[in-house]
GROMACS .gro file of C-alpha atoms in nm:
model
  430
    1UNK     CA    1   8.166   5.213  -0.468
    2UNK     CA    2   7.827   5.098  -0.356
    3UNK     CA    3   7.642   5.392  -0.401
    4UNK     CA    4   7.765   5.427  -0.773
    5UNK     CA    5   7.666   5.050  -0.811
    6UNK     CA    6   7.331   5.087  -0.685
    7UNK     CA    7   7.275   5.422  -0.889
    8UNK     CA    8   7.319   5.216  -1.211
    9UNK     CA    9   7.104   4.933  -1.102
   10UNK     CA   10   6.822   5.221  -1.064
   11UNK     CA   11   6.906   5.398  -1.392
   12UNK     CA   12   6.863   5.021  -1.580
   13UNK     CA   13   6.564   4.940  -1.383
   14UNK     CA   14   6.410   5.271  -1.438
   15UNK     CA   15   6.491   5.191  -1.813
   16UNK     CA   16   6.359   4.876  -1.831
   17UNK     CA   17   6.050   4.988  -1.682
   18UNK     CA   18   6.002   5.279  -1.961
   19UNK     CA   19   6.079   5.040  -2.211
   20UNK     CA   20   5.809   4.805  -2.113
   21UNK     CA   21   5.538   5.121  -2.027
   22UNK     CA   22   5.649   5.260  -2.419
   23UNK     CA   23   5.576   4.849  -2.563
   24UNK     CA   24   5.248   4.802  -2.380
   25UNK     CA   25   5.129   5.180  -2.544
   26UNK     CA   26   5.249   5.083  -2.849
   27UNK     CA   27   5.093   4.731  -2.875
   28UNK     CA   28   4.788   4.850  -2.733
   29UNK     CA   29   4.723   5.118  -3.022
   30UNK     CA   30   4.822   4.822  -3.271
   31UNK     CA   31   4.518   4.615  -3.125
   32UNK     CA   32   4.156   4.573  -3.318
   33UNK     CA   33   3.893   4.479  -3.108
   34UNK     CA   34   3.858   4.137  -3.140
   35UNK     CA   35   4.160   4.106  -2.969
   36UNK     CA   36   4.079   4.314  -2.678
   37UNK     CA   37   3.807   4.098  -2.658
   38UNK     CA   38   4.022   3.804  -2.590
   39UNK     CA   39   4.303   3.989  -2.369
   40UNK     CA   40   4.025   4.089  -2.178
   41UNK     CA   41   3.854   3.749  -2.138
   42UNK     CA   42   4.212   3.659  -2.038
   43UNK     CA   43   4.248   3.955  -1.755
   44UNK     CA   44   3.865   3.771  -1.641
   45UNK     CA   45   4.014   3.398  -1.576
   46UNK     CA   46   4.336   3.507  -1.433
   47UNK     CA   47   4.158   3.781  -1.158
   48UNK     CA   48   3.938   3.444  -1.076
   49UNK     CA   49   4.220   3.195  -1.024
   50UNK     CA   50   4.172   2.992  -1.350
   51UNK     CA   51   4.440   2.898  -1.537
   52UNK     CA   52   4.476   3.090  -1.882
   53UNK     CA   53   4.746   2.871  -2.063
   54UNK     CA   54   4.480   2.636  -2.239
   55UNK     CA   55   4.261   2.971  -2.368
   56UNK     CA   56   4.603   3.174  -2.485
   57UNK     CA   57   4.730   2.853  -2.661
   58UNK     CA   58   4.377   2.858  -2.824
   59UNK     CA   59   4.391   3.226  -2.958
   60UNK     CA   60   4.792   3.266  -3.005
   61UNK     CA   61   4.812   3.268  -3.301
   62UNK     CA   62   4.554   3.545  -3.331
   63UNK     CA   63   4.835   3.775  -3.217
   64UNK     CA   64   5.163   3.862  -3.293
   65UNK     CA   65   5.493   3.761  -3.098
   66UNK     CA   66   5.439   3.865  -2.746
   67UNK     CA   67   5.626   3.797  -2.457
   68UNK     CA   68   5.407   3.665  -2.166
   69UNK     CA   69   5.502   4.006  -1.952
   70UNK     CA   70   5.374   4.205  -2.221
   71UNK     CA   71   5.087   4.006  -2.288
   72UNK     CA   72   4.964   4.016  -1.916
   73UNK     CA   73   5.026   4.390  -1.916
   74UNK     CA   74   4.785   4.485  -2.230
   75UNK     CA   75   4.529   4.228  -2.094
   76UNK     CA   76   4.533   4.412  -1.726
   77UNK     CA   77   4.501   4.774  -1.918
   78UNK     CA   78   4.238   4.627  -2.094
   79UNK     CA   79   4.032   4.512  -1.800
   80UNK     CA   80   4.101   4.814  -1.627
   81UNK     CA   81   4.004   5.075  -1.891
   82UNK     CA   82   3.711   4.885  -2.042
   83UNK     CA   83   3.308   4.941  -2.045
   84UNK     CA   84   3.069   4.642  -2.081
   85UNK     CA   85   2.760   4.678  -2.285
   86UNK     CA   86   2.550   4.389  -2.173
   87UNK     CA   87   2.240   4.285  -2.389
   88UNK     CA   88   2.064   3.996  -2.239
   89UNK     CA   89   1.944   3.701  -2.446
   90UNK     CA   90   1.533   3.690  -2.532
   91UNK     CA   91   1.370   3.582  -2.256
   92UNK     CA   92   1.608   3.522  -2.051
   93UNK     CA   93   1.549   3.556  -1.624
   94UNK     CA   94   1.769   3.885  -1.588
   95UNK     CA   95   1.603   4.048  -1.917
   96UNK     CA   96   1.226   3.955  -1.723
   97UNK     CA   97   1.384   4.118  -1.385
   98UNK     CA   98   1.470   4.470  -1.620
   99UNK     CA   99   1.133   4.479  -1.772
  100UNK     CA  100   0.959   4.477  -1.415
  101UNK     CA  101   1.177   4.724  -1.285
  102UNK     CA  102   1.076   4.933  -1.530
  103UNK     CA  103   0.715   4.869  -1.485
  104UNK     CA  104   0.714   4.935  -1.109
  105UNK     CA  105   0.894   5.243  -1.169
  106UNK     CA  106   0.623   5.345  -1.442
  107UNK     CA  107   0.403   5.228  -1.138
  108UNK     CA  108   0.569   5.446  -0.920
  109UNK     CA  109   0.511   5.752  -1.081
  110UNK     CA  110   0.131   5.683  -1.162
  111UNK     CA  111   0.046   5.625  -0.772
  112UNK     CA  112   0.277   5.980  -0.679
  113UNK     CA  113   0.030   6.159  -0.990
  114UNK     CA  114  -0.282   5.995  -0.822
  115UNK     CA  115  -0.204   6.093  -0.475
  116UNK     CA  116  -0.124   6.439  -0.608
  117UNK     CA  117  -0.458   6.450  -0.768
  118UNK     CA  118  -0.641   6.331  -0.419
  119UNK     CA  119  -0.461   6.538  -0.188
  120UNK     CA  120  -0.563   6.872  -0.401
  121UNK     CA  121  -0.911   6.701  -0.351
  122UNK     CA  122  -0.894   6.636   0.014
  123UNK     CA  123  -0.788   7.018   0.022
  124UNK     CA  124  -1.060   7.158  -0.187
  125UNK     CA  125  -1.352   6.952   0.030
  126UNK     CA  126  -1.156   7.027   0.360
  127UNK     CA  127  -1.056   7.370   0.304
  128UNK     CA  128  -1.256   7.519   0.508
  129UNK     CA  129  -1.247   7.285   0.804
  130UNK     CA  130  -0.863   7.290   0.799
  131UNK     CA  131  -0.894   7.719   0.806
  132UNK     CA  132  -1.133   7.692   1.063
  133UNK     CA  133  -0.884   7.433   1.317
  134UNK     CA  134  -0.606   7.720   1.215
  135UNK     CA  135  -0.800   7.985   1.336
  136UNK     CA  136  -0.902   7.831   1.612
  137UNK     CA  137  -0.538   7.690   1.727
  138UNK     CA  138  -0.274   7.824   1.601
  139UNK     CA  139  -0.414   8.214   1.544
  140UNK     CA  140  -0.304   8.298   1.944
  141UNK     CA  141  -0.014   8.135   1.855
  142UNK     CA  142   0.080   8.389   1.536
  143UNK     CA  143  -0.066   8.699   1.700
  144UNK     CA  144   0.191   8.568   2.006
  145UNK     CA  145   0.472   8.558   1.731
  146UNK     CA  146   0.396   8.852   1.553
  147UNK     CA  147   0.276   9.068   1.834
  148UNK     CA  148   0.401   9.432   1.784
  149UNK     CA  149   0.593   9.409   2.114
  150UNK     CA  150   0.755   9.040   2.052
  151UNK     CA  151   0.847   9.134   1.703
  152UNK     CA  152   1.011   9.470   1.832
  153UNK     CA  153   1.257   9.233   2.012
  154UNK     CA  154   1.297   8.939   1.742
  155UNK     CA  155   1.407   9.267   1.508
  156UNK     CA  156   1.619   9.380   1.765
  157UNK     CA  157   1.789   9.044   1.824
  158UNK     CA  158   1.793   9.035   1.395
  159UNK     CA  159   1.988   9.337   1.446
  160UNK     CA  160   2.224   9.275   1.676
  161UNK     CA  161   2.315   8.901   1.504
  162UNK     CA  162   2.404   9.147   1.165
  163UNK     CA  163   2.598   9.357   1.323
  164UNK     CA  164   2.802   9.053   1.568
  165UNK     CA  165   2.828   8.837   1.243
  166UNK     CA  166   2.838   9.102   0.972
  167UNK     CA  167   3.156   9.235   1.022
  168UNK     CA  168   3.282   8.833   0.954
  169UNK     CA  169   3.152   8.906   0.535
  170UNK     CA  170   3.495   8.933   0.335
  171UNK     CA  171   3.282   9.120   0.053
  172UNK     CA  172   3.294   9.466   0.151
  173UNK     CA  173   2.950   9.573  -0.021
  174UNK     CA  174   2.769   9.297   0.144
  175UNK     CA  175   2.914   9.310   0.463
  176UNK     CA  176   2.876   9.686   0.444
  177UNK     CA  177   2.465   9.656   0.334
  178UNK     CA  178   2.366   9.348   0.617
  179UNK     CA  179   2.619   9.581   0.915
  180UNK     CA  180   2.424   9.914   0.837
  181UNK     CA  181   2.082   9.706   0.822
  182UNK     CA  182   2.175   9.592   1.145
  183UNK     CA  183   2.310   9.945   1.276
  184UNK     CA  184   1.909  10.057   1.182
  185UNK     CA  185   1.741   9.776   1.318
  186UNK     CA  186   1.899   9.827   1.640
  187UNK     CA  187   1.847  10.224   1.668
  188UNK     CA  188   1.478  10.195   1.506
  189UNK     CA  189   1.394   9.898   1.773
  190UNK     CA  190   1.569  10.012   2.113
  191UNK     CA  191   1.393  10.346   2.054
  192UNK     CA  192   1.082  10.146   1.984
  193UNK     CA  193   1.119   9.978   2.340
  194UNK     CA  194   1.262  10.284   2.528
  195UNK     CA  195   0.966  10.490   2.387
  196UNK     CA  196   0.687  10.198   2.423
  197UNK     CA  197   0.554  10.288   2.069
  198UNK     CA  198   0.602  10.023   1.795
  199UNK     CA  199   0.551  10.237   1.473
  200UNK     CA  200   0.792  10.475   1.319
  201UNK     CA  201   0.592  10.752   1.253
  202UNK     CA  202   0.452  10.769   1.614
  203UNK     CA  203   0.826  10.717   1.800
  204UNK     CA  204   0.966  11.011   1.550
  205UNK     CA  205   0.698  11.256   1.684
  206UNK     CA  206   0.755  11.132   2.032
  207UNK     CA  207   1.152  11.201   1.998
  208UNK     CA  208   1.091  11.548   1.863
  209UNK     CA  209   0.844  11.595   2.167
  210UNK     CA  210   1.102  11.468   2.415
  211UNK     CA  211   1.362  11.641   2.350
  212UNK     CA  212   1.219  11.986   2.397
  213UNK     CA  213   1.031  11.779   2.740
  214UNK     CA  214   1.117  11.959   3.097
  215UNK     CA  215   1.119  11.581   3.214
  216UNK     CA  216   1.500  11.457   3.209
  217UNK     CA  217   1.421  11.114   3.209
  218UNK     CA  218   1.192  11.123   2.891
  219UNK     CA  219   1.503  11.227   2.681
  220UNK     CA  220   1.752  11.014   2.826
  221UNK     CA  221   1.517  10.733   2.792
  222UNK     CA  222   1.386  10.804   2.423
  223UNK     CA  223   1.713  10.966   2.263
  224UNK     CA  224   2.040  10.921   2.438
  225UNK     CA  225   2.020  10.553   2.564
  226UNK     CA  226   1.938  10.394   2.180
  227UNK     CA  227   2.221  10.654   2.043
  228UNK     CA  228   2.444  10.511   2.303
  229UNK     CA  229   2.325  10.141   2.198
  230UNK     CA  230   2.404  10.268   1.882
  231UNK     CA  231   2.750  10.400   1.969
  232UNK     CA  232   2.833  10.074   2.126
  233UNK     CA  233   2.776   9.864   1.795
  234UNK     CA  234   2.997  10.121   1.641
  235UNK     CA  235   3.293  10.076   1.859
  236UNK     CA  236   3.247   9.755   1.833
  237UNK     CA  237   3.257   9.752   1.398
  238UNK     CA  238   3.495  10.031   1.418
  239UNK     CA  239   3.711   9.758   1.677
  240UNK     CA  240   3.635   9.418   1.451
  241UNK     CA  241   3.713   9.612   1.080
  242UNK     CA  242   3.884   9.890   1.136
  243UNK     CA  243   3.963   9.931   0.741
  244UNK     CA  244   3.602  10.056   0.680
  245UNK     CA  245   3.682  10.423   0.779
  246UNK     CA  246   3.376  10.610   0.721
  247UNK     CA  247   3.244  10.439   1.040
  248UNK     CA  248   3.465  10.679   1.226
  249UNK     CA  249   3.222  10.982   1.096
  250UNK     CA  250   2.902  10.760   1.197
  251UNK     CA  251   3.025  10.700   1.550
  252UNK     CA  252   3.080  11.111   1.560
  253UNK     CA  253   2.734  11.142   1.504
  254UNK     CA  254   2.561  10.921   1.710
  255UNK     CA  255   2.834  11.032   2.008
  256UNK     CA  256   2.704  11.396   1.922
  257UNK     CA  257   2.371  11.254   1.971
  258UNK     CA  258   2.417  11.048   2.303
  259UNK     CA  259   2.568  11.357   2.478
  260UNK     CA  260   2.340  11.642   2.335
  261UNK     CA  261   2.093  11.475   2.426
  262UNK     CA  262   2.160  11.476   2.785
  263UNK     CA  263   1.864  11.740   2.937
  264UNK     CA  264   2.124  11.941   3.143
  265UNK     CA  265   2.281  12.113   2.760
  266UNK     CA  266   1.897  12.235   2.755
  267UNK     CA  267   1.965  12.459   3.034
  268UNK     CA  268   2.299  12.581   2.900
  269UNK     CA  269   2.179  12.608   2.530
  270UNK     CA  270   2.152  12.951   2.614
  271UNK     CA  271   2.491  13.054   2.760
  272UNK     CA  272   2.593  12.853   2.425
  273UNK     CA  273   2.414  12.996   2.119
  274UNK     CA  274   2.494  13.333   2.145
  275UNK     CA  275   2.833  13.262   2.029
  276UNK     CA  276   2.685  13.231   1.704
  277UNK     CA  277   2.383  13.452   1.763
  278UNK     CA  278   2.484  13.760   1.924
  279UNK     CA  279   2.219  13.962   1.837
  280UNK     CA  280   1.921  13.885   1.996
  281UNK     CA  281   1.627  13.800   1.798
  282UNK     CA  282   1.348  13.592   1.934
  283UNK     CA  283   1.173  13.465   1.564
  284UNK     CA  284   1.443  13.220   1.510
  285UNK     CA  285   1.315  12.840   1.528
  286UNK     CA  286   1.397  12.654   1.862
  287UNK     CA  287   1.575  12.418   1.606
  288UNK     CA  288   1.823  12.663   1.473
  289UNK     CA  289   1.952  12.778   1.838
  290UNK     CA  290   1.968  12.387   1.955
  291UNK     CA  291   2.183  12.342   1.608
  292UNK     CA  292   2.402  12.683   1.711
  293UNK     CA  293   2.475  12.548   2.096
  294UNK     CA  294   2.580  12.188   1.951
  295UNK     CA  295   2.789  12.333   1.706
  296UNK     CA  296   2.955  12.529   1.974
  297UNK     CA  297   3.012  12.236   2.162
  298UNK     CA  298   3.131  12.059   1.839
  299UNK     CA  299   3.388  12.347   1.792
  300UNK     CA  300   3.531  12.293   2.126
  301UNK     CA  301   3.555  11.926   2.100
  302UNK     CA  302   3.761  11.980   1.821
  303UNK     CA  303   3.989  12.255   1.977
  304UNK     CA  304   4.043  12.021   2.235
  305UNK     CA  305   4.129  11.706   1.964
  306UNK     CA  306   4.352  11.910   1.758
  307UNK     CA  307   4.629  12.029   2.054
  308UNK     CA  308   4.633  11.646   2.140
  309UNK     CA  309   4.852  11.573   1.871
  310UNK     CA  310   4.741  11.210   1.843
  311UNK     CA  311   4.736  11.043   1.527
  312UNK     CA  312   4.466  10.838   1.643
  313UNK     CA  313   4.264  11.112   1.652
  314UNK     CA  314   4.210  11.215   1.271
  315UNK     CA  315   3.987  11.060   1.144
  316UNK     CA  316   3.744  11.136   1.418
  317UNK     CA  317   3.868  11.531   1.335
  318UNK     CA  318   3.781  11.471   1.008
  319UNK     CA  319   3.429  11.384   1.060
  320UNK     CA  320   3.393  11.700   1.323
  321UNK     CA  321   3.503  11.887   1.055
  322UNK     CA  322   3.262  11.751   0.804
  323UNK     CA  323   2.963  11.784   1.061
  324UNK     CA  324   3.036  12.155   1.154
  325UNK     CA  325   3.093  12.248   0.737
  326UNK     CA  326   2.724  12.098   0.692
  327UNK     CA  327   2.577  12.246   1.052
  328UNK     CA  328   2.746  12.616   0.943
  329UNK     CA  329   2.592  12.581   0.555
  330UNK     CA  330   2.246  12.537   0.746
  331UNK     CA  331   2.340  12.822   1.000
  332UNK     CA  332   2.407  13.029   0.757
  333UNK     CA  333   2.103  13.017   0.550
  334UNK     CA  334   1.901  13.320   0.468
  335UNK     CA  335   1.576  13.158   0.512
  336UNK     CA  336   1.654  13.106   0.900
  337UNK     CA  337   1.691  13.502   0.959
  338UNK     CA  338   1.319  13.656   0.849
  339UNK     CA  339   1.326  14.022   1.023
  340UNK     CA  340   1.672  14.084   1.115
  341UNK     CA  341   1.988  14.018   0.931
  342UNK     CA  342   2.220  14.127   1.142
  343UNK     CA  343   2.274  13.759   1.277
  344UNK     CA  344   2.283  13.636   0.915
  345UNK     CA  345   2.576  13.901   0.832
  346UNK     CA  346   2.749  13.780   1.115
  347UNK     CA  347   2.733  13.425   1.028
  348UNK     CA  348   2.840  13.470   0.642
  349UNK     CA  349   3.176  13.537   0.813
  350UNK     CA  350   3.201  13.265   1.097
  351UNK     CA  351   3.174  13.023   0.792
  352UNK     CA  352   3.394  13.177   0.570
  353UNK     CA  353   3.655  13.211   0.846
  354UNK     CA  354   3.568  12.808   0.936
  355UNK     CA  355   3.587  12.701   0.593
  356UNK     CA  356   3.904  12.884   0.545
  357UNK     CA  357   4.084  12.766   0.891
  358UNK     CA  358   3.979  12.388   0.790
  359UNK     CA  359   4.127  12.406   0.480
  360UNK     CA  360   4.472  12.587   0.625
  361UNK     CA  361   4.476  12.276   0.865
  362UNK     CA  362   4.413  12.048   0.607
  363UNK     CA  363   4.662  12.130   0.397
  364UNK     CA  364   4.947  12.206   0.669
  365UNK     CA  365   4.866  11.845   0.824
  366UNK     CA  366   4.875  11.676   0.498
  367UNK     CA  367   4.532  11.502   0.590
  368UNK     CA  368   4.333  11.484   0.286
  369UNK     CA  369   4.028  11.457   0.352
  370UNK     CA  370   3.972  11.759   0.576
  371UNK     CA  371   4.141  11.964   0.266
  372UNK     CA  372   3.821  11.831   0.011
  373UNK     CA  373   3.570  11.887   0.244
  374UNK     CA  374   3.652  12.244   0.298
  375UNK     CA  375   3.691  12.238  -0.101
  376UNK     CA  376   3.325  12.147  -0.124
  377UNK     CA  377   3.234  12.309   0.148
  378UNK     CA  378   3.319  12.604   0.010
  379UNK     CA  379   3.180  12.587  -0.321
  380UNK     CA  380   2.822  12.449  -0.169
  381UNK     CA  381   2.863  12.780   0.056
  382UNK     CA  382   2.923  13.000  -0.279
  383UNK     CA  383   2.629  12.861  -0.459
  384UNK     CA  384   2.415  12.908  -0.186
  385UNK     CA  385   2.469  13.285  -0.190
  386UNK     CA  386   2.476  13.292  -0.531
  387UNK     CA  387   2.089  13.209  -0.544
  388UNK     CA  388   2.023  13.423  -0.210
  389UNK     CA  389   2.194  13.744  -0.344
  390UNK     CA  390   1.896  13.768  -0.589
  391UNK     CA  391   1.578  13.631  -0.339
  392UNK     CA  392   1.697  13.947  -0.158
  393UNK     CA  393   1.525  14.176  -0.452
  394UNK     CA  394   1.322  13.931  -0.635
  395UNK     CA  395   1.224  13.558  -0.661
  396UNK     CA  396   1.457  13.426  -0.911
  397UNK     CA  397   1.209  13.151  -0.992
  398UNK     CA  398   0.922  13.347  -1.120
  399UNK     CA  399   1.130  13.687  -1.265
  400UNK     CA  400   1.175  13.704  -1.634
  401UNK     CA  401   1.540  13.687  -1.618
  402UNK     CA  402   1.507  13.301  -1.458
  403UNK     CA  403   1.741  13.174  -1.757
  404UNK     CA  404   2.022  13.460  -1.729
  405UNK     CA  405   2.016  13.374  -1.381
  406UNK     CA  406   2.010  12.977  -1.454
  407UNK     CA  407   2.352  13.047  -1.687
  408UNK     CA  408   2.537  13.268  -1.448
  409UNK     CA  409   2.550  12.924  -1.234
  410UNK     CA  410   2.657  12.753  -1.523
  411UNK     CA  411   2.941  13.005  -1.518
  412UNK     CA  412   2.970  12.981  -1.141
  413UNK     CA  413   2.999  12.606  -1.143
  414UNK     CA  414   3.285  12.596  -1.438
  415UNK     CA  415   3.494  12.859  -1.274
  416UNK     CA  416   3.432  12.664  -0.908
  417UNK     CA  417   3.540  12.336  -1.108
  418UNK     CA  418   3.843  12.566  -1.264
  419UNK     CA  419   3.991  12.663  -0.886
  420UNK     CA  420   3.943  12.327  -0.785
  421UNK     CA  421   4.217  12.195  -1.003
  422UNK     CA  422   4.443  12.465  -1.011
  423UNK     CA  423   4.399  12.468  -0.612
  424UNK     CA  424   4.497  12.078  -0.639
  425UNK     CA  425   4.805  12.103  -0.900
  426UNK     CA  426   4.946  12.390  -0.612
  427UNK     CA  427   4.892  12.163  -0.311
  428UNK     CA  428   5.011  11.838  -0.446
  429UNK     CA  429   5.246  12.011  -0.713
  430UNK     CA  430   5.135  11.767  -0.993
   0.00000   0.00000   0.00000
């Protein structure tokens, strides 16, 4: 019984109060503004403990019949919704004060123009002396700075702090842009300070140089420890934002290049090659035999991948598989075989059979990926002959027959583009 008699006190006090809220509104709207003049003036005496009675009685009958409830709520939304424009009487004390405001301020800005004006005087008559005290002190201190050795490390320490706070970016193309800027600056600079030279183009030659070097250390120290610096960062990325999947084909390469660039694979380079180079033919370039060995050992690393069975594993077997389709394309060149083509014969198949065995594991695994690149792969590989069947009996650039030539890979390209699909609507039966 109490609960229902306290449940209609609320609903009649809850009423009241709308029905006062809805009067106030409505008187308020009714209102001109001489009378929000005077509820306001009234809001003013009461909020400073004057009594109002005398000044109400005085302006009453201004209004219409108001309750004193009402009254006292329109005269506090008054006050509390109201803007005062103050004009202050002719020369009055507080209208003197607002005129010299405003002329200091005017003051103020005269004095900033006029120092402006002297200090680009001071500069132009002390110019010279202030270079000169520059040179003099503070040049040691910018050639310390900017030094090609210190600024080899600040870069490096640059690169490092993008890579450690990169991977933090929620945007991927930003975070991608400042992590690979960071990825460079720490290859480009560790190879700068395990090589001792501080410009690109020298540190390139010396890393070509090196790695053909009978010294072990020089290659370990030039090539494999800022690829293994490298590697780090990447397992580190790969670790943070493991989402960003085509650092899994990055890490591949610069683990290819920490390991084959170990000096002892010099010394087995040829047990290795001759897999892919049985013939033996001594006017190939040093290159192309390094590139055969590592893709040997490539091959193998991938054997080796593919019986573990671990799903952890694929994307790294996808970017094997995308490194040896690119290394056999180059193998497999006709420019690389001058006098004998015996090795280049041999070759055309050892890709077609890769190409072919990448795309049956593709497909029977279901990874994607693996299936494209052997896609492309393959049509890359079939343009590529296309243009070397005819350098075998003439220079297709300079014969006649250029633009016949130029439309048969027109033709070659649609009917490429044409197996593509159909070999897409078979595997995923669309």
């Amino acid at each position: 019984m109490k609960k229902i008699i306290v449940l209609i006190l609320l609903c009649c006090f809850s009423t009241y109060a709308k029905t006062v809220s809805d009067s106030v509104s409505s008187h308020l709207s009714s209102l001109n503004e001489e009378q929000k003049r005077i509820l306001y003036e009234l809001a003013v005496l009461e909020k400073n403990g004057f009594s109002a009675d005398e000044f109400w009685m005085k302006h009453k009958n201004e209004f219409p019949k108001l309750d004193d409830q009402v009254r006292d709520q329109l005269a506090l939304e008054i006050f509390a919704n109201s803007q005062i424009l103050y004009t202050p009487p002719k020369d009055s004390a507080i209208q003197f004060w607002i005129q010299a405001q405003s002329l200091a301020n005017w003051m103020f800005y005269l004095s900033a123009f006029i120092a402006i004006c002297a200090v680009v005087a001071l500069f132009k008559r002390y110019w010279n002396l202030l270079v000169d005290f520059v040179i003099k002190n503070l040049a040691p201190l910018f050639r310390f700075l900017f030094s090609p050795i210190l600024l080899t490390y600040e870069l490096l320490i640059a690169g490092i702090l993008c890579v450690y706070f990169g991977v933090c970016i929620e945007e991927f193309v930003l975070r991608t842009v400042v992590v690979h800027v960071g990825l460079c600056l720490l290859w480009s600079q560790s190879t700068a300070i395990f090589t001792k030279e501080y410009l690109i183009k020298r540190y390139i030659v010396r890393i070509e140089d090196d790695f053909w070097s009978k010294s072990s250390w020089e290659a370990v120290k030039t090539i494999s420890l800022p690829a293994l610096c490298l590697t780090l960062a990447l397992v580190y990325v790969l670790y943070t934002i493991p989402q960003d999947v085509f650092y899994n084909y990055e890490i591949v390469l610069s683990g290819i290049a920490t390991i084959y660039a170990l000096p002892f694979w010099r010394n087995l380079e040829k047990y290795l090659y001759p897999v892919l180079f049985p013939f033996k033919n001594d006017t190939r370039a040093r290159g192309i035999n390094s590139l055969g060995g590592c893709t040997v050992i490539a091959i193998g690393a991938i054997v080796v991948l593919i019986f573990q069975e671990n799903f952890l594993f694929c994307n790294v077997i996808s970017a094997l598989m995308s490194l040896l389709a690119i290394s056999f394309l180059i193998l497999s060149l006709k420019m690389n075989y001058r006098y004998d083509f015996r090795n280049y014969y041999y070759l055309q198949l050892i890709t077609a059979l890769f190409l072919g065995l990448a795309f049956w594991y593709g497909f029977n695994n279901r990874l994607n990926e693996i299936v494209w690149f052997s896609l492309i792969g393959t049509s890359i590989y079939i343009i590529i002959k296309y243009f070397e069947i005819f350098s075998f009996f003439s220079d297709w650039k300079r014969s006649k027959a250029w633009a016949w030539k130029l439309l048969g890979t027109a033709v070659l390209l649609w009917l490429l583009a044409k197996g593509i699909l159909n070999v897409s609507k078979i595997i995923y039966q669309v």
